[in-house]
Amino acid sequence: MQIGSLDGPPDPPEVLSLLEQYGAVRIASFSRDESGIDLQRLATSLDTPSAEDFTVSCTAPLVTRVESLADPKLDTEGLPIKSTSAVEFACHTDEFYLPEPAKIVMLQCVRPDPHGGGDTILSALPNFLPLISGETRKLLSRRAFLTDFGLTQILSRVAGEWEIRYNRDQIERFPVTSEVQLALEELEHSANETRCLLRLEAGDCLVLDNRTLLHGRTEFRPNSPRLFLRARVKSSER
């Protein structure tokens, strides 16, 4: 997949324009500051930062540290939160558990894994949707998937454009039928067929469309100094 590219201090309208065009924008030489202040400033310039991220905060209150902890944080089910561990994190969208997930996810690389692990995985919905059968699309478009806030759907059409919300771990917190299991397998197989790996360098920032792009991460050593920062941006239009 193609990714938009910028260098140095970003111009917010240009970031949004490239994001609409490509679904992902890589900003080289953005910042190595781990306080999160630079990332929060950029998030605020794009729209309304999400205040729903409560894992490991930075100095900037709307930015989260993404790193492997000796004792990973636990979710409400008592399971390890993968973004606080070193295990592979399968492709997903963020804030699946909310009625209105963030529209943008931003990842700033402060320190990459020195051993070559922790690459970012990307898979764009426009690339893998054509590989999914019509029957599976129909099933995943039903508002029939249980969450804590009620029923939702995996695929949806908004203003004529396809969007996705997906996190298999969250979906399977509730019972699903064998038919749904097969549909999820087909979706993941299609996404894996079109995925790409991206290695961010220190100071890079990756801006992602959380409605049309799945993202994940390869595994890395648990004692790695790898440090990313994350911010999420809501839409003020919905």
PDB file of C-alpha atoms in Angstrom:
ATOM      1  CA  MET A   1       0.000   0.000   0.000  1.00  0.00           C
ATOM      2  CA  GLN A   2       1.062   3.579  -0.582  1.00  0.00           C
ATOM      3  CA  ILE A   3       1.670   5.859   2.391  1.00  0.00           C
ATOM      4  CA  GLY A   4       1.687   9.648   2.391  1.00  0.00           C
ATOM      5  CA  SER A   5       4.998  11.192   3.372  1.00  0.00           C
ATOM      6  CA  LEU A   6       6.008  14.421   5.094  1.00  0.00           C
ATOM      7  CA  ASP A   7       9.241  15.678   6.613  1.00  0.00           C
ATOM      8  CA  GLY A   8       9.768  17.937   9.601  1.00  0.00           C
ATOM      9  CA  PRO A   9       7.127  20.020  11.406  1.00  0.00           C
ATOM     10  CA  PRO A  10       3.788  19.029   9.838  1.00  0.00           C
ATOM     11  CA  ASP A  11       1.161  21.358   8.443  1.00  0.00           C
ATOM     12  CA  PRO A  12      -2.188  20.050   9.818  1.00  0.00           C
ATOM     13  CA  PRO A  13      -4.256  20.657   6.631  1.00  0.00           C
ATOM     14  CA  GLU A  14      -1.606  18.826   4.612  1.00  0.00           C
ATOM     15  CA  VAL A  15      -1.641  15.912   7.061  1.00  0.00           C
ATOM     16  CA  LEU A  16      -5.436  15.640   6.755  1.00  0.00           C
ATOM     17  CA  SER A  17      -5.305  15.902   2.971  1.00  0.00           C
ATOM     18  CA  LEU A  18      -2.726  13.099   2.684  1.00  0.00           C
ATOM     19  CA  LEU A  19      -4.638  11.023   5.235  1.00  0.00           C
ATOM     20  CA  GLU A  20      -7.784  11.242   3.124  1.00  0.00           C
ATOM     21  CA  GLN A  21      -5.795  10.269   0.036  1.00  0.00           C
ATOM     22  CA  TYR A  22      -3.689   7.408   1.431  1.00  0.00           C
ATOM     23  CA  GLY A  23      -5.165   6.393   4.805  1.00  0.00           C
ATOM     24  CA  ALA A  24      -1.722   6.661   6.413  1.00  0.00           C
ATOM     25  CA  VAL A  25       0.875   9.426   6.641  1.00  0.00           C
ATOM     26  CA  ARG A  26       4.459   9.028   7.804  1.00  0.00           C
ATOM     27  CA  ILE A  27       6.018  12.210   9.199  1.00  0.00           C
ATOM     28  CA  ALA A  28       9.816  11.871   9.297  1.00  0.00           C
ATOM     29  CA  SER A  29      11.868  13.861  11.828  1.00  0.00           C
ATOM     30  CA  PHE A  30       8.733  14.732  13.813  1.00  0.00           C
ATOM     31  CA  SER A  31       9.990  14.534  17.410  1.00  0.00           C
ATOM     32  CA  ARG A  32      11.979  12.323  19.785  1.00  0.00           C
ATOM     33  CA  ASP A  33      10.525  13.977  22.874  1.00  0.00           C
ATOM     34  CA  GLU A  34       8.930  11.340  25.121  1.00  0.00           C
ATOM     35  CA  SER A  35       6.867  13.771  27.171  1.00  0.00           C
ATOM     36  CA  GLY A  36       4.105  13.529  24.545  1.00  0.00           C
ATOM     37  CA  ILE A  37       3.713  17.299  24.326  1.00  0.00           C
ATOM     38  CA  ASP A  38       4.570  17.454  20.602  1.00  0.00           C
ATOM     39  CA  LEU A  39       2.197  14.601  19.774  1.00  0.00           C
ATOM     40  CA  GLN A  40      -0.640  16.086  21.815  1.00  0.00           C
ATOM     41  CA  ARG A  41      -0.126  19.441  20.076  1.00  0.00           C
ATOM     42  CA  LEU A  42      -0.433  17.759  16.665  1.00  0.00           C
ATOM     43  CA  ALA A  43      -3.486  15.760  17.767  1.00  0.00           C
ATOM     44  CA  THR A  44      -5.212  18.922  18.974  1.00  0.00           C
ATOM     45  CA  SER A  45      -4.496  20.641  15.656  1.00  0.00           C
ATOM     46  CA  LEU A  46      -6.240  17.821  13.713  1.00  0.00           C
ATOM     47  CA  ASP A  47      -9.482  17.695  15.752  1.00  0.00           C
ATOM     48  CA  THR A  48     -10.515  16.657  19.270  1.00  0.00           C
ATOM     49  CA  PRO A  49      -8.045  14.342  21.093  1.00  0.00           C
ATOM     50  CA  SER A  50      -9.600  11.279  22.696  1.00  0.00           C
ATOM     51  CA  ALA A  51      -9.474  11.106  26.473  1.00  0.00           C
ATOM     52  CA  GLU A  52     -10.365   7.391  26.575  1.00  0.00           C
ATOM     53  CA  ASP A  53      -6.814   5.970  26.761  1.00  0.00           C
ATOM     54  CA  PHE A  54      -5.939   5.053  30.342  1.00  0.00           C
ATOM     55  CA  THR A  55      -3.019   2.632  30.066  1.00  0.00           C
ATOM     56  CA  VAL A  56       0.282   4.461  30.773  1.00  0.00           C
ATOM     57  CA  SER A  57       0.109   8.248  30.584  1.00  0.00           C
ATOM     58  CA  CYS A  58       2.871  10.666  29.615  1.00  0.00           C
ATOM     59  CA  THR A  59       3.473  14.190  30.853  1.00  0.00           C
ATOM     60  CA  ALA A  60       0.934  15.200  28.201  1.00  0.00           C
ATOM     61  CA  PRO A  61      -2.348  13.843  29.650  1.00  0.00           C
ATOM     62  CA  LEU A  62      -3.899  12.812  26.304  1.00  0.00           C
ATOM     63  CA  VAL A  63      -0.879  10.776  25.165  1.00  0.00           C
ATOM     64  CA  THR A  64      -0.070   7.192  26.186  1.00  0.00           C
ATOM     65  CA  ARG A  65       3.240   5.348  26.369  1.00  0.00           C
ATOM     66  CA  VAL A  66       3.268   2.130  24.330  1.00  0.00           C
ATOM     67  CA  GLU A  67       6.020  -0.128  25.654  1.00  0.00           C
ATOM     68  CA  SER A  68       6.642  -3.574  27.086  1.00  0.00           C
ATOM     69  CA  LEU A  69       6.154  -3.575  30.857  1.00  0.00           C
ATOM     70  CA  ALA A  70       7.530  -6.179  33.252  1.00  0.00           C
ATOM     71  CA  ASP A  71       3.941  -6.563  34.465  1.00  0.00           C
ATOM     72  CA  PRO A  72       1.620  -5.786  31.535  1.00  0.00           C
ATOM     73  CA  LYS A  73      -1.538  -3.860  32.364  1.00  0.00           C
ATOM     74  CA  LEU A  74      -4.744  -5.905  32.553  1.00  0.00           C
ATOM     75  CA  ASP A  75      -8.070  -5.168  30.884  1.00  0.00           C
ATOM     76  CA  THR A  76     -11.469  -5.414  32.558  1.00  0.00           C
ATOM     77  CA  GLU A  77     -11.484  -9.172  31.930  1.00  0.00           C
ATOM     78  CA  GLY A  78      -8.122  -9.597  33.673  1.00  0.00           C
ATOM     79  CA  LEU A  79      -6.288 -10.275  30.394  1.00  0.00           C
ATOM     80  CA  PRO A  80      -2.972  -8.568  29.479  1.00  0.00           C
ATOM     81  CA  ILE A  81      -3.317  -5.446  27.333  1.00  0.00           C
ATOM     82  CA  LYS A  82      -1.150  -6.270  24.324  1.00  0.00           C
ATOM     83  CA  SER A  83       0.079  -2.702  23.833  1.00  0.00           C
ATOM     84  CA  THR A  84       1.803  -2.995  27.242  1.00  0.00           C
ATOM     85  CA  SER A  85       3.525  -6.269  26.291  1.00  0.00           C
ATOM     86  CA  ALA A  86       6.001  -7.494  23.661  1.00  0.00           C
ATOM     87  CA  VAL A  87       3.797 -10.167  22.050  1.00  0.00           C
ATOM     88  CA  GLU A  88       2.584  -9.812  18.463  1.00  0.00           C
ATOM     89  CA  PHE A  89      -0.473  -7.587  18.254  1.00  0.00           C
ATOM     90  CA  ALA A  90      -2.772  -8.707  15.431  1.00  0.00           C
ATOM     91  CA  CYS A  91      -4.277  -6.127  13.088  1.00  0.00           C
ATOM     92  CA  HIS A  92      -7.183  -4.191  14.576  1.00  0.00           C
ATOM     93  CA  THR A  93      -8.777  -0.772  14.854  1.00  0.00           C
ATOM     94  CA  ASP A  94      -8.529   1.217  18.089  1.00  0.00           C
ATOM     95  CA  GLU A  95     -11.383   1.911  20.510  1.00  0.00           C
ATOM     96  CA  PHE A  96     -13.538  -0.946  19.231  1.00  0.00           C
ATOM     97  CA  TYR A  97     -15.207  -0.948  22.653  1.00  0.00           C
ATOM     98  CA  LEU A  98     -16.632   2.595  22.264  1.00  0.00           C
ATOM     99  CA  PRO A  99     -19.846   3.623  20.458  1.00  0.00           C
ATOM    100  CA  GLU A 100     -17.838   6.207  18.487  1.00  0.00           C
ATOM    101  CA  PRO A 101     -14.207   5.119  18.056  1.00  0.00           C
ATOM    102  CA  ALA A 102     -11.445   7.579  17.255  1.00  0.00           C
ATOM    103  CA  LYS A 103     -11.166   8.560  13.591  1.00  0.00           C
ATOM    104  CA  ILE A 104      -7.367   8.974  13.742  1.00  0.00           C
ATOM    105  CA  VAL A 105      -4.621   7.049  15.549  1.00  0.00           C
ATOM    106  CA  MET A 106      -1.159   8.602  15.868  1.00  0.00           C
ATOM    107  CA  LEU A 107       1.988   6.657  16.750  1.00  0.00           C
ATOM    108  CA  GLN A 108       5.254   8.445  17.507  1.00  0.00           C
ATOM    109  CA  CYS A 109       8.437   6.365  17.576  1.00  0.00           C
ATOM    110  CA  VAL A 110      10.727   7.566  20.361  1.00  0.00           C
ATOM    111  CA  ARG A 111      12.952   4.458  20.341  1.00  0.00           C
ATOM    112  CA  PRO A 112      12.609   1.540  17.884  1.00  0.00           C
ATOM    113  CA  ASP A 113      13.498  -1.972  18.959  1.00  0.00           C
ATOM    114  CA  PRO A 114      17.305  -2.246  18.461  1.00  0.00           C
ATOM    115  CA  HIS A 115      16.956  -5.948  17.573  1.00  0.00           C
ATOM    116  CA  GLY A 116      14.665  -5.369  14.589  1.00  0.00           C
ATOM    117  CA  GLY A 117      11.343  -6.382  16.140  1.00  0.00           C
ATOM    118  CA  GLY A 118       8.187  -4.392  16.696  1.00  0.00           C
ATOM    119  CA  ASP A 119       7.494  -3.477  13.067  1.00  0.00           C
ATOM    120  CA  THR A 120       4.148  -1.829  12.374  1.00  0.00           C
ATOM    121  CA  ILE A 121       1.667  -3.898  10.337  1.00  0.00           C
ATOM    122  CA  LEU A 122      -0.809  -2.077   8.084  1.00  0.00           C
ATOM    123  CA  SER A 123      -3.698  -3.370   5.998  1.00  0.00           C
ATOM    124  CA  ALA A 124      -6.020  -1.007   4.138  1.00  0.00           C
ATOM    125  CA  LEU A 125      -9.731  -1.815   3.826  1.00  0.00           C
ATOM    126  CA  PRO A 126      -9.951  -0.666   0.154  1.00  0.00           C
ATOM    127  CA  ASN A 127      -7.236  -3.224  -0.663  1.00  0.00           C
ATOM    128  CA  PHE A 128      -8.627  -6.273   1.153  1.00  0.00           C
ATOM    129  CA  LEU A 129     -12.383  -5.687   0.960  1.00  0.00           C
ATOM    130  CA  PRO A 130     -12.561  -6.896  -2.683  1.00  0.00           C
ATOM    131  CA  LEU A 131     -11.094 -10.229  -1.512  1.00  0.00           C
ATOM    132  CA  ILE A 132     -13.998 -10.821   0.896  1.00  0.00           C
ATOM    133  CA  SER A 133     -17.035 -12.671  -0.453  1.00  0.00           C
ATOM    134  CA  GLY A 134     -20.397 -10.959  -0.748  1.00  0.00           C
ATOM    135  CA  GLU A 135     -21.963 -13.297   1.829  1.00  0.00           C
ATOM    136  CA  THR A 136     -19.240 -12.530   4.372  1.00  0.00           C
ATOM    137  CA  ARG A 137     -19.589  -8.799   3.759  1.00  0.00           C
ATOM    138  CA  LYS A 138     -23.309  -9.115   4.429  1.00  0.00           C
ATOM    139  CA  LEU A 139     -22.763 -11.011   7.663  1.00  0.00           C
ATOM    140  CA  LEU A 140     -20.122  -8.568   8.934  1.00  0.00           C
ATOM    141  CA  SER A 141     -22.400  -5.637   8.046  1.00  0.00           C
ATOM    142  CA  ARG A 142     -25.162  -6.844  10.362  1.00  0.00           C
ATOM    143  CA  ARG A 143     -25.563  -4.964  13.626  1.00  0.00           C
ATOM    144  CA  ALA A 144     -25.286  -8.251  15.495  1.00  0.00           C
ATOM    145  CA  PHE A 145     -21.938  -8.128  17.334  1.00  0.00           C
ATOM    146  CA  LEU A 146     -22.161  -7.781  21.089  1.00  0.00           C
ATOM    147  CA  THR A 147     -20.128  -5.172  22.963  1.00  0.00           C
ATOM    148  CA  ASP A 148     -20.387  -3.557  26.395  1.00  0.00           C
ATOM    149  CA  PHE A 149     -22.328  -0.657  24.841  1.00  0.00           C
ATOM    150  CA  GLY A 150     -24.733  -2.839  22.835  1.00  0.00           C
ATOM    151  CA  LEU A 151     -24.794  -4.251  19.312  1.00  0.00           C
ATOM    152  CA  THR A 152     -22.451  -3.067  16.566  1.00  0.00           C
ATOM    153  CA  GLN A 153     -21.242  -4.115  13.123  1.00  0.00           C
ATOM    154  CA  ILE A 154     -17.777  -4.817  11.721  1.00  0.00           C
ATOM    155  CA  LEU A 155     -18.314  -3.322   8.259  1.00  0.00           C
ATOM    156  CA  SER A 156     -20.480  -0.318   7.518  1.00  0.00           C
ATOM    157  CA  ARG A 157     -21.113   2.171   4.726  1.00  0.00           C
ATOM    158  CA  VAL A 158     -21.015   5.849   5.622  1.00  0.00           C
ATOM    159  CA  ALA A 159     -21.775   8.397   2.903  1.00  0.00           C
ATOM    160  CA  GLY A 160     -21.208   5.640   0.353  1.00  0.00           C
ATOM    161  CA  GLU A 161     -17.768   4.674   1.692  1.00  0.00           C
ATOM    162  CA  TRP A 162     -16.888   1.437   3.495  1.00  0.00           C
ATOM    163  CA  GLU A 163     -15.582   1.651   7.063  1.00  0.00           C
ATOM    164  CA  ILE A 164     -14.421  -0.987   9.548  1.00  0.00           C
ATOM    165  CA  ARG A 165     -14.199  -1.454  13.291  1.00  0.00           C
ATOM    166  CA  TYR A 166     -12.344  -4.604  14.277  1.00  0.00           C
ATOM    167  CA  ASN A 167     -10.647  -6.165  17.258  1.00  0.00           C
ATOM    168  CA  ARG A 168     -10.970  -9.926  17.391  1.00  0.00           C
ATOM    169  CA  ASP A 169     -10.032 -10.176  21.061  1.00  0.00           C
ATOM    170  CA  GLN A 170     -12.855  -7.770  21.905  1.00  0.00           C
ATOM    171  CA  ILE A 171     -15.329  -9.518  19.601  1.00  0.00           C
ATOM    172  CA  GLU A 172     -14.631 -12.926  21.133  1.00  0.00           C
ATOM    173  CA  ARG A 173     -15.224 -11.704  24.667  1.00  0.00           C
ATOM    174  CA  PHE A 174     -18.813 -12.632  23.798  1.00  0.00           C
ATOM    175  CA  PRO A 175     -20.095 -15.896  22.265  1.00  0.00           C
ATOM    176  CA  VAL A 176     -19.971 -16.040  18.464  1.00  0.00           C
ATOM    177  CA  THR A 177     -21.359 -18.643  16.075  1.00  0.00           C
ATOM    178  CA  SER A 178     -19.252 -20.915  13.878  1.00  0.00           C
ATOM    179  CA  GLU A 179     -20.533 -18.914  10.897  1.00  0.00           C
ATOM    180  CA  VAL A 180     -19.129 -15.724  12.424  1.00  0.00           C
ATOM    181  CA  GLN A 181     -15.844 -17.465  13.232  1.00  0.00           C
ATOM    182  CA  LEU A 182     -15.471 -18.407   9.557  1.00  0.00           C
ATOM    183  CA  ALA A 183     -16.288 -14.840   8.503  1.00  0.00           C
ATOM    184  CA  LEU A 184     -13.646 -13.437  10.847  1.00  0.00           C
ATOM    185  CA  GLU A 185     -11.117 -15.926   9.484  1.00  0.00           C
ATOM    186  CA  GLU A 186     -11.917 -14.823   5.933  1.00  0.00           C
ATOM    187  CA  LEU A 187     -11.546 -11.157   6.887  1.00  0.00           C
ATOM    188  CA  GLU A 188      -8.185 -11.760   8.567  1.00  0.00           C
ATOM    189  CA  HIS A 189      -6.907 -13.908   5.720  1.00  0.00           C
ATOM    190  CA  SER A 190      -7.824 -11.179   3.229  1.00  0.00           C
ATOM    191  CA  ALA A 191      -6.204  -8.485   5.383  1.00  0.00           C
ATOM    192  CA  ASN A 192      -3.024 -10.562   5.718  1.00  0.00           C
ATOM    193  CA  GLU A 193      -2.888 -11.037   1.944  1.00  0.00           C
ATOM    194  CA  THR A 194      -2.607  -7.278   1.458  1.00  0.00           C
ATOM    195  CA  ARG A 195      -0.709  -6.214   4.577  1.00  0.00           C
ATOM    196  CA  CYS A 196       2.599  -4.374   4.602  1.00  0.00           C
ATOM    197  CA  LEU A 197       5.297  -3.999   7.256  1.00  0.00           C
ATOM    198  CA  LEU A 198       6.681  -0.612   8.186  1.00  0.00           C
ATOM    199  CA  ARG A 199       9.696   0.049  10.382  1.00  0.00           C
ATOM    200  CA  LEU A 200       9.544   3.469  12.001  1.00  0.00           C
ATOM    201  CA  GLU A 201      12.755   5.270  12.945  1.00  0.00           C
ATOM    202  CA  ALA A 202      13.315   7.356  16.063  1.00  0.00           C
ATOM    203  CA  GLY A 203      11.460  10.638  15.654  1.00  0.00           C
ATOM    204  CA  ASP A 204       8.977   9.355  13.053  1.00  0.00           C
ATOM    205  CA  CYS A 205       5.236   9.818  13.525  1.00  0.00           C
ATOM    206  CA  LEU A 206       2.631   7.650  11.797  1.00  0.00           C
ATOM    207  CA  VAL A 207      -0.885   9.065  11.386  1.00  0.00           C
ATOM    208  CA  LEU A 208      -3.563   6.461  10.581  1.00  0.00           C
ATOM    209  CA  ASP A 209      -7.193   6.536   9.487  1.00  0.00           C
ATOM    210  CA  ASN A 210      -8.798   4.352  12.161  1.00  0.00           C
ATOM    211  CA  ARG A 211     -11.936   3.852  10.067  1.00  0.00           C
ATOM    212  CA  THR A 212     -10.348   2.364   6.951  1.00  0.00           C
ATOM    213  CA  LEU A 213      -7.024   0.940   8.123  1.00  0.00           C
ATOM    214  CA  LEU A 214      -6.149  -2.024  10.323  1.00  0.00           C
ATOM    215  CA  HIS A 215      -2.871  -1.758  12.191  1.00  0.00           C
ATOM    216  CA  GLY A 216      -0.856  -4.119  14.360  1.00  0.00           C
ATOM    217  CA  ARG A 217       2.693  -4.897  15.428  1.00  0.00           C
ATOM    218  CA  THR A 218       5.160  -7.767  15.203  1.00  0.00           C
ATOM    219  CA  GLU A 219       6.605  -9.163  18.406  1.00  0.00           C
ATOM    220  CA  PHE A 220       9.861  -8.007  19.984  1.00  0.00           C
ATOM    221  CA  ARG A 221      12.032  -8.931  22.973  1.00  0.00           C
ATOM    222  CA  PRO A 222      10.298  -8.301  26.327  1.00  0.00           C
ATOM    223  CA  ASN A 223      13.287  -6.377  27.691  1.00  0.00           C
ATOM    224  CA  SER A 224      13.518  -4.127  24.622  1.00  0.00           C
ATOM    225  CA  PRO A 225      13.796  -0.346  25.210  1.00  0.00           C
ATOM    226  CA  ARG A 226      11.299   0.166  22.338  1.00  0.00           C
ATOM    227  CA  LEU A 227       9.074   3.134  23.147  1.00  0.00           C
ATOM    228  CA  PHE A 228       6.188   4.532  21.128  1.00  0.00           C
ATOM    229  CA  LEU A 229       3.699   7.225  22.086  1.00  0.00           C
ATOM    230  CA  ARG A 230       0.049   7.073  21.050  1.00  0.00           C
ATOM    231  CA  ALA A 231      -2.657   9.685  20.675  1.00  0.00           C
ATOM    232  CA  ARG A 232      -6.141   9.277  19.262  1.00  0.00           C
ATOM    233  CA  VAL A 233      -8.349  11.891  17.655  1.00  0.00           C
ATOM    234  CA  LYS A 234     -12.144  11.982  17.630  1.00  0.00           C
ATOM    235  CA  SER A 235     -14.289  13.542  14.935  1.00  0.00           C
ATOM    236  CA  SER A 236     -16.180  16.676  15.906  1.00  0.00           C
ATOM    237  CA  GLU A 237     -18.522  16.045  12.964  1.00  0.00           C
ATOM    238  CA  ARG A 238     -20.229  12.937  14.448  1.00  0.00           C
TER     239      ARG A 238
END
